[in-house]
Amino acid sequence: MLFHREIAIITGNPIFPASAEALFNWASTYDQSIVRAPGAEALTLAEHQKIIDAIAAHDPERAAKAMHDHLTRANVPAAGGLSGGRRATQRA
């Protein structure tokens, strides 16, 4: 959570940190598959490092691509892909 919150703070938009915190609070209570992806920890950390490296290099295009790649991959389990979860539209 702290990684995502710090990235949100960097944007300078106060809505982003609040949104990130609200999402993680909700997910930790109602949908652990968004917060925890067993077996994907090393991949997640590598993706986070790519984002950090791009930000540190002041390379917005590389940072945007790294963030896009991370969010796209991380969204697969939540959408019913790798972890076998159900799509949000199918949830009761």
JSON list of N, CA, C and O in Angstrom, two decimals, residues 66-90:
[
{"chain": "A", "resi": 66, "resn": "ALA", "atom": "N", "xyz": [5.72, 1.65, -17.63]},
{"chain": "A", "resi": 66, "resn": "ALA", "atom": "CA", "xyz": [5.90, 0.70, -16.53]},
{"chain": "A", "resi": 66, "resn": "ALA", "atom": "C", "xyz": [4.64, 0.61, -15.68]},
{"chain": "A", "resi": 66, "resn": "ALA", "atom": "O", "xyz": [4.23, -0.48, -15.27]},
{"chain": "A", "resi": 67, "resn": "MET", "atom": "N", "xyz": [4.01, 1.75, -15.42]},
{"chain": "A", "resi": 67, "resn": "MET", "atom": "CA", "xyz": [2.78, 1.77, -14.63]},
{"chain": "A", "resi": 67, "resn": "MET", "atom": "C", "xyz": [1.65, 1.07, -15.40]},
{"chain": "A", "resi": 67, "resn": "MET", "atom": "O", "xyz": [0.91, 0.26, -14.83]},
{"chain": "A", "resi": 68, "resn": "HIS", "atom": "N", "xyz": [1.54, 1.36, -16.68]},
{"chain": "A", "resi": 68, "resn": "HIS", "atom": "CA", "xyz": [0.51, 0.72, -17.51]},
{"chain": "A", "resi": 68, "resn": "HIS", "atom": "C", "xyz": [0.70, -0.79, -17.52]},
{"chain": "A", "resi": 68, "resn": "HIS", "atom": "O", "xyz": [-0.27, -1.55, -17.32]},
{"chain": "A", "resi": 69, "resn": "ASP", "atom": "N", "xyz": [1.93, -1.23, -17.75]},
{"chain": "A", "resi": 69, "resn": "ASP", "atom": "CA", "xyz": [2.21, -2.67, -17.78]},
{"chain": "A", "resi": 69, "resn": "ASP", "atom": "C", "xyz": [1.86, -3.32, -16.44]},
{"chain": "A", "resi": 69, "resn": "ASP", "atom": "O", "xyz": [1.25, -4.39, -16.40]},
{"chain": "A", "resi": 70, "resn": "HIS", "atom": "N", "xyz": [2.22, -2.66, -15.35]},
{"chain": "A", "resi": 70, "resn": "HIS", "atom": "CA", "xyz": [1.94, -3.20, -14.00]},
{"chain": "A", "resi": 70, "resn": "HIS", "atom": "C", "xyz": [0.44, -3.28, -13.75]},
{"chain": "A", "resi": 70, "resn": "HIS", "atom": "O", "xyz": [-0.07, -4.32, -13.32]},
{"chain": "A", "resi": 71, "resn": "LEU", "atom": "N", "xyz": [-0.27, -2.21, -14.03]},
{"chain": "A", "resi": 71, "resn": "LEU", "atom": "CA", "xyz": [-1.71, -2.21, -13.77]},
{"chain": "A", "resi": 71, "resn": "LEU", "atom": "C", "xyz": [-2.45, -3.19, -14.66]},
{"chain": "A", "resi": 71, "resn": "LEU", "atom": "O", "xyz": [-3.41, -3.84, -14.22]},
{"chain": "A", "resi": 72, "resn": "THR", "atom": "N", "xyz": [-2.00, -3.32, -15.90]},
{"chain": "A", "resi": 72, "resn": "THR", "atom": "CA", "xyz": [-2.63, -4.27, -16.81]},
{"chain": "A", "resi": 72, "resn": "THR", "atom": "C", "xyz": [-2.43, -5.70, -16.32]},
{"chain": "A", "resi": 72, "resn": "THR", "atom": "O", "xyz": [-3.37, -6.49, -16.23]},
{"chain": "A", "resi": 73, "resn": "ARG", "atom": "N", "xyz": [-1.20, -6.03, -15.94]},
{"chain": "A", "resi": 73, "resn": "ARG", "atom": "CA", "xyz": [-0.91, -7.37, -15.45]},
{"chain": "A", "resi": 73, "resn": "ARG", "atom": "C", "xyz": [-1.60, -7.63, -14.11]},
{"chain": "A", "resi": 73, "resn": "ARG", "atom": "O", "xyz": [-2.20, -8.67, -13.89]},
{"chain": "A", "resi": 74, "resn": "ALA", "atom": "N", "xyz": [-1.57, -6.65, -13.23]},
{"chain": "A", "resi": 74, "resn": "ALA", "atom": "CA", "xyz": [-2.17, -6.82, -11.90]},
{"chain": "A", "resi": 74, "resn": "ALA", "atom": "C", "xyz": [-3.68, -6.95, -11.97]},
{"chain": "A", "resi": 74, "resn": "ALA", "atom": "O", "xyz": [-4.30, -7.53, -11.09]},
{"chain": "A", "resi": 75, "resn": "ASN", "atom": "N", "xyz": [-4.28, -6.42, -13.02]},
{"chain": "A", "resi": 75, "resn": "ASN", "atom": "CA", "xyz": [-5.73, -6.46, -13.17]},
{"chain": "A", "resi": 75, "resn": "ASN", "atom": "C", "xyz": [-6.22, -7.81, -13.66]},
{"chain": "A", "resi": 75, "resn": "ASN", "atom": "O", "xyz": [-7.39, -8.12, -13.51]},
{"chain": "A", "resi": 76, "resn": "VAL", "atom": "N", "xyz": [-5.36, -8.63, -14.22]},
{"chain": "A", "resi": 76, "resn": "VAL", "atom": "CA", "xyz": [-5.78, -9.93, -14.74]},
{"chain": "A", "resi": 76, "resn": "VAL", "atom": "C", "xyz": [-6.40, -10.80, -13.65]},
{"chain": "A", "resi": 76, "resn": "VAL", "atom": "O", "xyz": [-7.51, -11.30, -13.82]},
{"chain": "A", "resi": 77, "resn": "PRO", "atom": "N", "xyz": [-5.74, -11.01, -12.50]},
{"chain": "A", "resi": 77, "resn": "PRO", "atom": "CA", "xyz": [-6.38, -11.84, -11.46]},
{"chain": "A", "resi": 77, "resn": "PRO", "atom": "C", "xyz": [-7.69, -11.25, -10.97]},
{"chain": "A", "resi": 77, "resn": "PRO", "atom": "O", "xyz": [-8.65, -11.98, -10.77]},
{"chain": "A", "resi": 78, "resn": "ALA", "atom": "N", "xyz": [-7.75, -9.95, -10.80]},
{"chain": "A", "resi": 78, "resn": "ALA", "atom": "CA", "xyz": [-8.96, -9.31, -10.30]},
{"chain": "A", "resi": 78, "resn": "ALA", "atom": "C", "xyz": [-10.11, -9.45, -11.28]},
{"chain": "A", "resi": 78, "resn": "ALA", "atom": "O", "xyz": [-11.27, -9.46, -10.91]},
{"chain": "A", "resi": 79, "resn": "ALA", "atom": "N", "xyz": [-9.77, -9.58, -12.56]},
{"chain": "A", "resi": 79, "resn": "ALA", "atom": "CA", "xyz": [-10.80, -9.70, -13.60]},
{"chain": "A", "resi": 79, "resn": "ALA", "atom": "C", "xyz": [-11.16, -11.15, -13.90]},
{"chain": "A", "resi": 79, "resn": "ALA", "atom": "O", "xyz": [-11.90, -11.43, -14.82]},
{"chain": "A", "resi": 80, "resn": "GLY", "atom": "N", "xyz": [-10.60, -12.07, -13.14]},
{"chain": "A", "resi": 80, "resn": "GLY", "atom": "CA", "xyz": [-10.96, -13.47, -13.33]},
{"chain": "A", "resi": 80, "resn": "GLY", "atom": "C", "xyz": [-9.95, -14.26, -14.12]},
{"chain": "A", "resi": 80, "resn": "GLY", "atom": "O", "xyz": [-10.24, -15.35, -14.57]},
{"chain": "A", "resi": 81, "resn": "GLY", "atom": "N", "xyz": [-8.75, -13.73, -14.30]},
{"chain": "A", "resi": 81, "resn": "GLY", "atom": "CA", "xyz": [-7.74, -14.40, -15.10]},
{"chain": "A", "resi": 81, "resn": "GLY", "atom": "C", "xyz": [-6.93, -15.40, -14.30]},
{"chain": "A", "resi": 81, "resn": "GLY", "atom": "O", "xyz": [-7.37, -16.49, -14.01]},
{"chain": "A", "resi": 82, "resn": "LEU", "atom": "N", "xyz": [-5.74, -15.00, -13.90]},
{"chain": "A", "resi": 82, "resn": "LEU", "atom": "CA", "xyz": [-4.78, -15.92, -13.30]},
{"chain": "A", "resi": 82, "resn": "LEU", "atom": "C", "xyz": [-5.26, -16.60, -12.04]},
{"chain": "A", "resi": 82, "resn": "LEU", "atom": "O", "xyz": [-4.97, -17.76, -11.81]},
{"chain": "A", "resi": 83, "resn": "SER", "atom": "N", "xyz": [-5.98, -15.90, -11.18]},
{"chain": "A", "resi": 83, "resn": "SER", "atom": "CA", "xyz": [-6.37, -16.50, -9.90]},
{"chain": "A", "resi": 83, "resn": "SER", "atom": "C", "xyz": [-7.71, -17.21, -9.96]},
{"chain": "A", "resi": 83, "resn": "SER", "atom": "O", "xyz": [-8.14, -17.80, -8.99]},
{"chain": "A", "resi": 84, "resn": "GLY", "atom": "N", "xyz": [-8.39, -17.11, -11.09]},
{"chain": "A", "resi": 84, "resn": "GLY", "atom": "CA", "xyz": [-9.66, -17.78, -11.21]},
{"chain": "A", "resi": 84, "resn": "GLY", "atom": "C", "xyz": [-10.81, -17.04, -10.56]},
{"chain": "A", "resi": 84, "resn": "GLY", "atom": "O", "xyz": [-11.89, -17.57, -10.40]},
{"chain": "A", "resi": 85, "resn": "GLY", "atom": "N", "xyz": [-10.58, -15.79, -10.20]},
{"chain": "A", "resi": 85, "resn": "GLY", "atom": "CA", "xyz": [-11.64, -14.99, -9.59]},
{"chain": "A", "resi": 85, "resn": "GLY", "atom": "C", "xyz": [-12.73, -14.65, -10.58]},
{"chain": "A", "resi": 85, "resn": "GLY", "atom": "O", "xyz": [-12.61, -14.89, -11.77]},
{"chain": "A", "resi": 86, "resn": "ARG", "atom": "N", "xyz": [-13.81, -14.09, -10.08]},
{"chain": "A", "resi": 86, "resn": "ARG", "atom": "CA", "xyz": [-14.92, -13.70, -10.94]},
{"chain": "A", "resi": 86, "resn": "ARG", "atom": "C", "xyz": [-14.79, -12.24, -11.32]},
{"chain": "A", "resi": 86, "resn": "ARG", "atom": "O", "xyz": [-14.22, -11.45, -10.59]},
{"chain": "A", "resi": 87, "resn": "ARG", "atom": "N", "xyz": [-15.34, -11.87, -12.44]},
{"chain": "A", "resi": 87, "resn": "ARG", "atom": "CA", "xyz": [-15.36, -10.47, -12.84]},
{"chain": "A", "resi": 87, "resn": "ARG", "atom": "C", "xyz": [-16.25, -9.70, -11.88]},
{"chain": "A", "resi": 87, "resn": "ARG", "atom": "O", "xyz": [-17.19, -10.24, -11.30]},
{"chain": "A", "resi": 88, "resn": "ALA", "atom": "N", "xyz": [-15.95, -8.41, -11.72]},
{"chain": "A", "resi": 88, "resn": "ALA", "atom": "CA", "xyz": [-16.72, -7.57, -10.79]},
{"chain": "A", "resi": 88, "resn": "ALA", "atom": "C", "xyz": [-18.20, -7.58, -11.13]},
{"chain": "A", "resi": 88, "resn": "ALA", "atom": "O", "xyz": [-19.04, -7.53, -10.25]},
{"chain": "A", "resi": 89, "resn": "THR", "atom": "N", "xyz": [-18.53, -7.68, -12.41]},
{"chain": "A", "resi": 89, "resn": "THR", "atom": "CA", "xyz": [-19.94, -7.68, -12.81]},
{"chain": "A", "resi": 89, "resn": "THR", "atom": "C", "xyz": [-20.66, -8.94, -12.38]},
{"chain": "A", "resi": 89, "resn": "THR", "atom": "O", "xyz": [-21.88, -8.98, -12.34]},
{"chain": "A", "resi": 90, "resn": "GLN", "atom": "N", "xyz": [-19.90, -9.99, -12.05]},
{"chain": "A", "resi": 90, "resn": "GLN", "atom": "CA", "xyz": [-20.50, -11.24, -11.64]},
{"chain": "A", "resi": 90, "resn": "GLN", "atom": "C", "xyz": [-20.62, -11.36, -10.13]},
{"chain": "A", "resi": 90, "resn": "GLN", "atom": "O", "xyz": [-21.19, -12.29, -9.63]}
]
